[in-house]
PDB file of C-alpha atoms in Angstrom:
ATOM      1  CA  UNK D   1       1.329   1.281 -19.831  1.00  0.00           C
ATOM      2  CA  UNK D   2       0.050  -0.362 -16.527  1.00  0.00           C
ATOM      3  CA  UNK D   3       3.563  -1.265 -14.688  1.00  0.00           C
ATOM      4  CA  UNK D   4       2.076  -3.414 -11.424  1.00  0.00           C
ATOM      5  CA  UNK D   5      -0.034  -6.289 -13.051  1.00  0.00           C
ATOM      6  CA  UNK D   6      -1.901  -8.371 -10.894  1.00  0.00           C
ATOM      7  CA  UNK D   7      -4.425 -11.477 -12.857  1.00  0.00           C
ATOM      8  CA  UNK D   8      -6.647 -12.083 -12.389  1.00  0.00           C
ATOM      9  CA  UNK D   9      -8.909  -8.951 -11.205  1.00  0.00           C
ATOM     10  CA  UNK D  10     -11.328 -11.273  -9.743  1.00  0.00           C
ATOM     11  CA  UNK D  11     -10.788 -15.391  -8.721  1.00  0.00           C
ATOM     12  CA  UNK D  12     -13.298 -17.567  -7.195  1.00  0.00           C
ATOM     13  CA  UNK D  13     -11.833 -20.668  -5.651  1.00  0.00           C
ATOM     14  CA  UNK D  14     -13.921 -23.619  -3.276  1.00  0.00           C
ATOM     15  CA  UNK D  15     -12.586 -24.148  -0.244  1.00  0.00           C
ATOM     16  CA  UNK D  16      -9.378 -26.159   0.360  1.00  0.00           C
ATOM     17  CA  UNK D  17      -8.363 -26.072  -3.489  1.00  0.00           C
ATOM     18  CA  UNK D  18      -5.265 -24.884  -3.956  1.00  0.00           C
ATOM     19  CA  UNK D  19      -5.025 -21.126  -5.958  1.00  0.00           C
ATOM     20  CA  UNK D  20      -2.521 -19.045  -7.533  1.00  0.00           C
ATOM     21  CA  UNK D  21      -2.477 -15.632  -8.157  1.00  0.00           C
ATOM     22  CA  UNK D  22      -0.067 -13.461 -10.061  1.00  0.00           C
ATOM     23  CA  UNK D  23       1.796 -10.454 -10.384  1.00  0.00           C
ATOM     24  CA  UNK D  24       4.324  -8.839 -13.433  1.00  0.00           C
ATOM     25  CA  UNK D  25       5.900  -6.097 -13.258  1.00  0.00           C
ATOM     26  CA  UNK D  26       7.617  -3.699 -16.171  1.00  0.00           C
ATOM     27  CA  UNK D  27       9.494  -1.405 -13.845  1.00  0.00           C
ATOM     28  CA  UNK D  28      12.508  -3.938 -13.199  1.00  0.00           C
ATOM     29  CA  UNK D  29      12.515  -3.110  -9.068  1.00  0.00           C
ATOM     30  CA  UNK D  30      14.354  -5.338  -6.746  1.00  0.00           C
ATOM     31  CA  UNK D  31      11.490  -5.490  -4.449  1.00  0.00           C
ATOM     32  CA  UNK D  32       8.259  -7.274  -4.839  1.00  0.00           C
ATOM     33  CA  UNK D  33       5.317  -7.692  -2.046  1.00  0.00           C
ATOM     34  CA  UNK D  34       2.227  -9.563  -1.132  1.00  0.00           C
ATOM     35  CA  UNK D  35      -0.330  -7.980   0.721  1.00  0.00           C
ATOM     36  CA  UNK D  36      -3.564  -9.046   2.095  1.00  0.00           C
ATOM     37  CA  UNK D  37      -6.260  -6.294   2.689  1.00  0.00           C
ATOM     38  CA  UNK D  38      -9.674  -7.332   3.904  1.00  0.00           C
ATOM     39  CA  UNK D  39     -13.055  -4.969   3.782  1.00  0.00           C
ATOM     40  CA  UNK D  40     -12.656  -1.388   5.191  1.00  0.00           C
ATOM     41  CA  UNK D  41      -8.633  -2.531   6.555  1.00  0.00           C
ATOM     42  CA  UNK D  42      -5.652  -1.682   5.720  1.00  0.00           C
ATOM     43  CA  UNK D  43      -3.173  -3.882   3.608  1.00  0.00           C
ATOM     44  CA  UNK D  44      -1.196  -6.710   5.956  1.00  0.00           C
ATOM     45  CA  UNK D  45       2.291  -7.340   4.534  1.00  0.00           C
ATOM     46  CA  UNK D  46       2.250 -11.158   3.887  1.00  0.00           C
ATOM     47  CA  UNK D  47       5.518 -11.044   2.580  1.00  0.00           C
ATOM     48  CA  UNK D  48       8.199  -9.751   0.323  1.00  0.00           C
ATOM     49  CA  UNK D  49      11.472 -10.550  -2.074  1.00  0.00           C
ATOM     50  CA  UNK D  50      14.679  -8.327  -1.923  1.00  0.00           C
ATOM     51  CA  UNK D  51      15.773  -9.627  -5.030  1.00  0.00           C
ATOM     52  CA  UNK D  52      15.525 -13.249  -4.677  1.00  0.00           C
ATOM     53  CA  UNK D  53      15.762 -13.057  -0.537  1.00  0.00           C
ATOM     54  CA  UNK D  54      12.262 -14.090   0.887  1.00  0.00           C
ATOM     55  CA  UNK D  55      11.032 -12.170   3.988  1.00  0.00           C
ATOM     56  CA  UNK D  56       8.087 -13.608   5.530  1.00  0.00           C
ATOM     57  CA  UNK D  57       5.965 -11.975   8.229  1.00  0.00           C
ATOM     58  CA  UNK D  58       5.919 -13.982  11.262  1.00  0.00           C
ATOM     59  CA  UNK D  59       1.959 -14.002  11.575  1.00  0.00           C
ATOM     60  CA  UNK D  60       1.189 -14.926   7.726  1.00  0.00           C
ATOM     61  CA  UNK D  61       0.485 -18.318   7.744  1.00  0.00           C
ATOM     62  CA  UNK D  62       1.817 -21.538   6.581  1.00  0.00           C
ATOM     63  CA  UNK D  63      -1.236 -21.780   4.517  1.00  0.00           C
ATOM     64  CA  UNK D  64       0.333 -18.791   2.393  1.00  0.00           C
ATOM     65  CA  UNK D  65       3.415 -19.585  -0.031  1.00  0.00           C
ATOM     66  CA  UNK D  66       4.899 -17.128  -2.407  1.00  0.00           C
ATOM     67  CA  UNK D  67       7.513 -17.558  -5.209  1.00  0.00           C
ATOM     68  CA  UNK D  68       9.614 -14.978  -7.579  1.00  0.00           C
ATOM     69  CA  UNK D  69      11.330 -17.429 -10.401  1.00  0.00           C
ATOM     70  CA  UNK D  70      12.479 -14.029 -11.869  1.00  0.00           C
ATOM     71  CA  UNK D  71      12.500 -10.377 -11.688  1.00  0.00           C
ATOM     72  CA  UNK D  72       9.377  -9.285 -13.426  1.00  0.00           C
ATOM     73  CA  UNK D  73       7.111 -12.095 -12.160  1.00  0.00           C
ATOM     74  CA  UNK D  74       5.693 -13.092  -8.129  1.00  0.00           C
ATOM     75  CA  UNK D  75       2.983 -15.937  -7.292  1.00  0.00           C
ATOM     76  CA  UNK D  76       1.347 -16.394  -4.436  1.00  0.00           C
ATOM     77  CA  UNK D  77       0.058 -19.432  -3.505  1.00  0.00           C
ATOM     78  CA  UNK D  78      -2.780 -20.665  -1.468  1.00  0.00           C
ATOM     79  CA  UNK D  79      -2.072 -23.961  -0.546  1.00  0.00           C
ATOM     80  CA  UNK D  80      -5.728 -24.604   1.284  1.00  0.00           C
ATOM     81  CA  UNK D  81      -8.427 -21.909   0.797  1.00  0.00           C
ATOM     82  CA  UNK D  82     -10.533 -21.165   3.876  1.00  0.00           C
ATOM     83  CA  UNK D  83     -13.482 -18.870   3.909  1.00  0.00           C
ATOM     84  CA  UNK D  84     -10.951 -16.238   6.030  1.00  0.00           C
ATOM     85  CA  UNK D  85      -9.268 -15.622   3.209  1.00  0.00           C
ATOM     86  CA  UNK D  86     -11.738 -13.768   0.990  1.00  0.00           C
ATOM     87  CA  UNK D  87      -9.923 -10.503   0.611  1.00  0.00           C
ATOM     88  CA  UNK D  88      -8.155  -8.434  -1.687  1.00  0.00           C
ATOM     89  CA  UNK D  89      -4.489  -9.415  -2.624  1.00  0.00           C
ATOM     90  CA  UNK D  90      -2.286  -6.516  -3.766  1.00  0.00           C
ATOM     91  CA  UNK D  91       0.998  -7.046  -5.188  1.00  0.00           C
ATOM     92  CA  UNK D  92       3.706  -4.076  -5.140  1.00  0.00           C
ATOM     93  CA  UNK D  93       7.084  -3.053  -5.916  1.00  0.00           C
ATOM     94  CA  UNK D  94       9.495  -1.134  -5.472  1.00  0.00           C
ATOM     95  CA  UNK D  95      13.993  -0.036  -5.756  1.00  0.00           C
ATOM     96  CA  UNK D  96      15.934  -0.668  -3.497  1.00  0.00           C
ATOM     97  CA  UNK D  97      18.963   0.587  -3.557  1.00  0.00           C
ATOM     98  CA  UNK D  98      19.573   2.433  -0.322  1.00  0.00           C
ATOM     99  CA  UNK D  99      21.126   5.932   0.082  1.00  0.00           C
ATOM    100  CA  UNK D 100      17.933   7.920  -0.429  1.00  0.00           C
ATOM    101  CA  UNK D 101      17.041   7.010  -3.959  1.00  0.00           C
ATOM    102  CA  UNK D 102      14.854   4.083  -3.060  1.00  0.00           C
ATOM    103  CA  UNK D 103      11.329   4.540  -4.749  1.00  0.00           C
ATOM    104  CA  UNK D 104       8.306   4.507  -3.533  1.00  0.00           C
ATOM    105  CA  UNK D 105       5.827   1.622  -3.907  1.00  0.00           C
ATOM    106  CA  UNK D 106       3.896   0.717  -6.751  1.00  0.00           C
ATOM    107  CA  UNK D 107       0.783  -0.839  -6.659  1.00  0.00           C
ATOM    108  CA  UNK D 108      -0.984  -3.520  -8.545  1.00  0.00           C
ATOM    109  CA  UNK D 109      -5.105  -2.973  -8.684  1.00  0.00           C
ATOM    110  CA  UNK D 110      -5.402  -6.257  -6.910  1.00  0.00           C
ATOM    111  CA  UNK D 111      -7.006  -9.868  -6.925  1.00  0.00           C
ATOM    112  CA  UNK D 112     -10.228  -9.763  -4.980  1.00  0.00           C
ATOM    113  CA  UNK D 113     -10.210 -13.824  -3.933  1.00  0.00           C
ATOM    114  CA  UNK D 114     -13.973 -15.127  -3.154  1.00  0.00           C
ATOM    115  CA  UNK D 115     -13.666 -18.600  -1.387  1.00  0.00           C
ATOM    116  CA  UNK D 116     -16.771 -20.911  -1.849  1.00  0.00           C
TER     117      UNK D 116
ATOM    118  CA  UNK W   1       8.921  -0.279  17.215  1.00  0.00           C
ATOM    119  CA  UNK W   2       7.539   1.361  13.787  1.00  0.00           C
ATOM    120  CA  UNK W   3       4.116   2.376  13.735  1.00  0.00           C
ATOM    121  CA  UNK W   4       1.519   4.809  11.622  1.00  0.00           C
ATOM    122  CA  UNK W   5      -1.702   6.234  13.298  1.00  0.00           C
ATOM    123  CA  UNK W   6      -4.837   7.398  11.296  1.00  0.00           C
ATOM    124  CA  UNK W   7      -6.557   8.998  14.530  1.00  0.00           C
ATOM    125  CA  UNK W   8      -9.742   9.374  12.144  1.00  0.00           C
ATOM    126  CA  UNK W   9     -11.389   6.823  11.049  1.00  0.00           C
ATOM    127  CA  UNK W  10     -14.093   8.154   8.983  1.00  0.00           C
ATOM    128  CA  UNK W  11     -14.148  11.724   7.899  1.00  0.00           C
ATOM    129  CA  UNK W  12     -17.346  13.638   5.861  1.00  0.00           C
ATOM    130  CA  UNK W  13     -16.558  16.992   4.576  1.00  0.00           C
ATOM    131  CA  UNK W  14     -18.637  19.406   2.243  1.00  0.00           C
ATOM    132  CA  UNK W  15     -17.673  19.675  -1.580  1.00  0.00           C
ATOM    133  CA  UNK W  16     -15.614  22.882  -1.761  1.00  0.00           C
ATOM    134  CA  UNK W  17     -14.549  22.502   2.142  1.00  0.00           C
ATOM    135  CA  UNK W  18     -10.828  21.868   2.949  1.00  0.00           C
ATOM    136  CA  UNK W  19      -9.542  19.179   4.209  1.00  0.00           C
ATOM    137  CA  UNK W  20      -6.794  17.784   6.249  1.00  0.00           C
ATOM    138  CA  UNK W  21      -6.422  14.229   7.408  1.00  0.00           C
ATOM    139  CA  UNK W  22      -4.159  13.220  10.213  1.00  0.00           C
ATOM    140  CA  UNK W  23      -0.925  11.088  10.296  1.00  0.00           C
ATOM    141  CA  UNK W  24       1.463  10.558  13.158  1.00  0.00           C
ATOM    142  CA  UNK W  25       4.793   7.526  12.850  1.00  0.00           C
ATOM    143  CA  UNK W  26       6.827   6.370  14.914  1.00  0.00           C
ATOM    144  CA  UNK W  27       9.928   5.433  12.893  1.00  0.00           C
ATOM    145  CA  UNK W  28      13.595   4.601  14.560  1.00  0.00           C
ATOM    146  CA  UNK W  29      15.455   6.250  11.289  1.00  0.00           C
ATOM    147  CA  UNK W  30      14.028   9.102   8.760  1.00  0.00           C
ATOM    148  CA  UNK W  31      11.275   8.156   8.022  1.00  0.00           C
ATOM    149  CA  UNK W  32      10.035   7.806   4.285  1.00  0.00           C
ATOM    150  CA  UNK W  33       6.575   9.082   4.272  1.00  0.00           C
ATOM    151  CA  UNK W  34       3.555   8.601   1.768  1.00  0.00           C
ATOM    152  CA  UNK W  35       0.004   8.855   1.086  1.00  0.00           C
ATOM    153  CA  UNK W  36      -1.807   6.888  -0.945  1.00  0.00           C
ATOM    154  CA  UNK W  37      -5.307   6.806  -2.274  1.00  0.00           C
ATOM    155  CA  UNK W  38      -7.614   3.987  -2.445  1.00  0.00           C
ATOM    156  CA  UNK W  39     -11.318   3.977  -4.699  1.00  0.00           C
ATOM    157  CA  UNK W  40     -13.428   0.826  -3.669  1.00  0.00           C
ATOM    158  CA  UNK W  41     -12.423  -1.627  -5.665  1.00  0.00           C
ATOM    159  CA  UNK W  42      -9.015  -0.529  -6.571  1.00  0.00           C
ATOM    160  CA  UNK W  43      -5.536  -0.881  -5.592  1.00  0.00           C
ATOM    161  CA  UNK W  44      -3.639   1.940  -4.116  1.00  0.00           C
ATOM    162  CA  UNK W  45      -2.703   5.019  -5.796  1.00  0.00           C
ATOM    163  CA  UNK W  46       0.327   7.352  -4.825  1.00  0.00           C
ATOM    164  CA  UNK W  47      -0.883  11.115  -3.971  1.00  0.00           C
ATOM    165  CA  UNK W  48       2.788  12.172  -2.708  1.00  0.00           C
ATOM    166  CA  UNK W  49       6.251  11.320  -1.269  1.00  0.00           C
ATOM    167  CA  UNK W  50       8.149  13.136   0.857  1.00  0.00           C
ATOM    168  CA  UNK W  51      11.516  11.207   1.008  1.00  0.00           C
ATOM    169  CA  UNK W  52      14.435  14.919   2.069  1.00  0.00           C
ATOM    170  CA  UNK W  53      14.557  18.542   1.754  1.00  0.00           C
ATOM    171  CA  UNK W  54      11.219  20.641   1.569  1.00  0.00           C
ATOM    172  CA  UNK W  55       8.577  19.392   4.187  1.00  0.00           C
ATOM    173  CA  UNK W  56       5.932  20.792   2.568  1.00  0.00           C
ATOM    174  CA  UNK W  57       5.264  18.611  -0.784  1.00  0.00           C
ATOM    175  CA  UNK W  58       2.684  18.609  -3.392  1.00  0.00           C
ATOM    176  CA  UNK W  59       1.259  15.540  -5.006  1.00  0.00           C
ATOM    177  CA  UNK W  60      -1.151  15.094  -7.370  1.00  0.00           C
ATOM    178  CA  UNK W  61      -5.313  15.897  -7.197  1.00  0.00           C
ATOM    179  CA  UNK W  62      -4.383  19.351  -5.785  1.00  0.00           C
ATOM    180  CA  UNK W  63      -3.039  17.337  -2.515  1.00  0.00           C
ATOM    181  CA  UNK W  64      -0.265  18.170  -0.362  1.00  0.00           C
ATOM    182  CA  UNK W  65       1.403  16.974   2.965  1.00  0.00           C
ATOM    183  CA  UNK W  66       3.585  18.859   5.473  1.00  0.00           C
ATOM    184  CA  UNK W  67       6.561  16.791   7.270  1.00  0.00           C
ATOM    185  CA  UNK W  68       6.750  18.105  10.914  1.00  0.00           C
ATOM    186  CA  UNK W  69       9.283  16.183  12.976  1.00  0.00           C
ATOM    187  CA  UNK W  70       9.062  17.608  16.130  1.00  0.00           C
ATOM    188  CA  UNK W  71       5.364  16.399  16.005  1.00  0.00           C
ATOM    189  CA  UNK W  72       6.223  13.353  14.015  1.00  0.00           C
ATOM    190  CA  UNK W  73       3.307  13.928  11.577  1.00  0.00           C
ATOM    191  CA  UNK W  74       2.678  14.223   8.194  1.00  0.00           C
ATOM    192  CA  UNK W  75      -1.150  15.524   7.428  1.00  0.00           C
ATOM    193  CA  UNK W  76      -2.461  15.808   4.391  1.00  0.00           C
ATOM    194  CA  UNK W  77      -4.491  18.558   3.076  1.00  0.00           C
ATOM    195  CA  UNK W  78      -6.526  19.831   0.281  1.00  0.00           C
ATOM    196  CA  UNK W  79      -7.913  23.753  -0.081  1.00  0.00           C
ATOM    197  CA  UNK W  80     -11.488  22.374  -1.760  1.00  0.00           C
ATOM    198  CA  UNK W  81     -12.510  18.535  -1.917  1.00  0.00           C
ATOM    199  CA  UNK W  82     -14.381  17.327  -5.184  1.00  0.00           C
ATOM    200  CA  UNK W  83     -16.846  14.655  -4.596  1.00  0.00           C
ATOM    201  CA  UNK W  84     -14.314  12.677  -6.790  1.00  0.00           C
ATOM    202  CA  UNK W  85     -12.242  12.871  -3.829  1.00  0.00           C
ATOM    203  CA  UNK W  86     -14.379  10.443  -1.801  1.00  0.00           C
ATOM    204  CA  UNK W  87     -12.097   7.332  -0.962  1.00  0.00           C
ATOM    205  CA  UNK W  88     -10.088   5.801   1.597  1.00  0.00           C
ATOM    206  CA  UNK W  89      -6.628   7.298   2.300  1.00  0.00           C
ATOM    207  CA  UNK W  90      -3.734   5.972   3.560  1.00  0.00           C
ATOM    208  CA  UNK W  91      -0.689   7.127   4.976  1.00  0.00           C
ATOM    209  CA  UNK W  92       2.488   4.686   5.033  1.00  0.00           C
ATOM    210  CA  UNK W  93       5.948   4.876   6.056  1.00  0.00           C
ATOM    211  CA  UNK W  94       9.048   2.797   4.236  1.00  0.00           C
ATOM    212  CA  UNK W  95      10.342   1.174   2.791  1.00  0.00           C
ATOM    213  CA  UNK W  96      13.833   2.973   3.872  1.00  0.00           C
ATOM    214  CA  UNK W  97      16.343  -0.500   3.673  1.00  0.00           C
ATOM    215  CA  UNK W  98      16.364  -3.631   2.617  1.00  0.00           C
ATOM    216  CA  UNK W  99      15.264  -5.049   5.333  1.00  0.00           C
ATOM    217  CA  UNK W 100      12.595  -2.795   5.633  1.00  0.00           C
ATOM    218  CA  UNK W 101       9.467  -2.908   4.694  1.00  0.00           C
ATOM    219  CA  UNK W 102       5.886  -0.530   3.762  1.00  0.00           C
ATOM    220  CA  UNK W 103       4.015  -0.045   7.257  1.00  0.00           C
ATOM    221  CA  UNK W 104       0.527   1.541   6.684  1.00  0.00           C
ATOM    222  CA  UNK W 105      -1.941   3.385   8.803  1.00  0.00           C
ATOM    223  CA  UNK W 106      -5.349   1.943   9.501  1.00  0.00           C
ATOM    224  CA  UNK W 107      -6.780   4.127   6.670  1.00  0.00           C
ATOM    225  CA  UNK W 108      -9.007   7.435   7.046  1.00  0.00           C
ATOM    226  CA  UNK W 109     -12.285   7.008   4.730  1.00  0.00           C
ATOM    227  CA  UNK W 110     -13.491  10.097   3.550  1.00  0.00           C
ATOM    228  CA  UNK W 111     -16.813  11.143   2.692  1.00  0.00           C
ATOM    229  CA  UNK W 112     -17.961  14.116   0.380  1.00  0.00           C
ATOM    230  CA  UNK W 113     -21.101  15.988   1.557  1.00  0.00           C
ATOM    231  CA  UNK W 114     -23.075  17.428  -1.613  1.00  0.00           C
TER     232      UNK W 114
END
């Protein structure tokens, strides 16, 4: 009954070729995000969808692209692999709906993304 | 500006010791507060919320965090660690609005002595 789904668990790209990794979700929230954690850190918001509203970060880079083409699903994109961006990806959710019954997050267990 | 500080960045504590690991925000609204687990590997797992009403709230794994605003912390604590227990933990604040969004602390990693 996992509810975050991230695949897959493990990618191995080579450098500069383009990569997609993807997340589903079976909770139905409004919010979706794209983190980047790298060893012994803690996640870095990339970015996230309120609904279908994109919110970037303004220090993730251009090299990082994310799309939501409906509720349950999110891709991120990595238009040009470079060795910096080995790391884990983790994909969350969570409700939005304001007027203290928002949720909590809910994590994926991640993409751990080895560039060669 | 919003902010969460881990003052402890790696922690070792007997089996059967207690614990508590530090958490202090800085948050321009009520804060939404969590803690979340993470095994190497792994993605993050929610121990407890604390969202209103009773500061002191239990999660799961025998966990529990007190909300003290006047201090603006939020430490988490556990009466006797299992080596199970041996991960990194992270405390977050948010996501309160739309426009807001999950800020997390640098992460405590904690160590279980035999």
């Amino acid at each position: 009954d996992a509810m975050v789904i991230q695949n897959p668990r493990y990618q191995v790209t080579q450098f500069g070729k383009p990569v997609t990794l993807s997340c589903s979700q079976t909770l139905n929230h409004n919010v979706m995000y794209w983190y980047q954690q790298k060893s012994s850190q803690a996640p870095k918001l990339l970015f996230h969808y309120y609904d279908k509203d994109f919110n970037n970060e303004a220090d993730t880079p251009d090299n990082f692209q994310s799309r939501r083409p409906n509720t349950s699903f999110c891709f991120l994109d990595i238009r040009s692999p470079g060795l910096g961006d080995a790391a884990m990806y983790l994909c969350a959710t969570s409700m939005q709906r304001g007027q203290g019954v928002d949720t909590e997050a809910f994590f994926g267990q991640g993409t751990r993304l080895t560039v060669v | 500006a919003q902010s969460v500080t881990q003052p402890d960045i790696h922690i070792t504590v007997s089996e059967g010791a207690s614990l508590e690991l530090r958490c202090n925000y800085s948050y321009g609204a009520t804060p939404y507060l969590f803690w979340y687990v993470q095994s190497p590997g792994q993605g993050l797992q929610l121990l407890l919320k604390y969202f209103s009403g009773d500061t002191l709230v239990q999660g799961i794994k025998g966990f529990e965090a007190e909300f003290k605003r006047s201090q603006s912390s939020f430490n988490l604590r556990k009466p006797s660690v299992h080596w199970s227990d041996a991960a990194e933990y992270f405390c977050a604040v948010g996501p309160y609005s739309s426009a807001s969004k999950i800020i997390f602390g640098s992460g405590t990693r904690l160590s279980i002595r035999p």
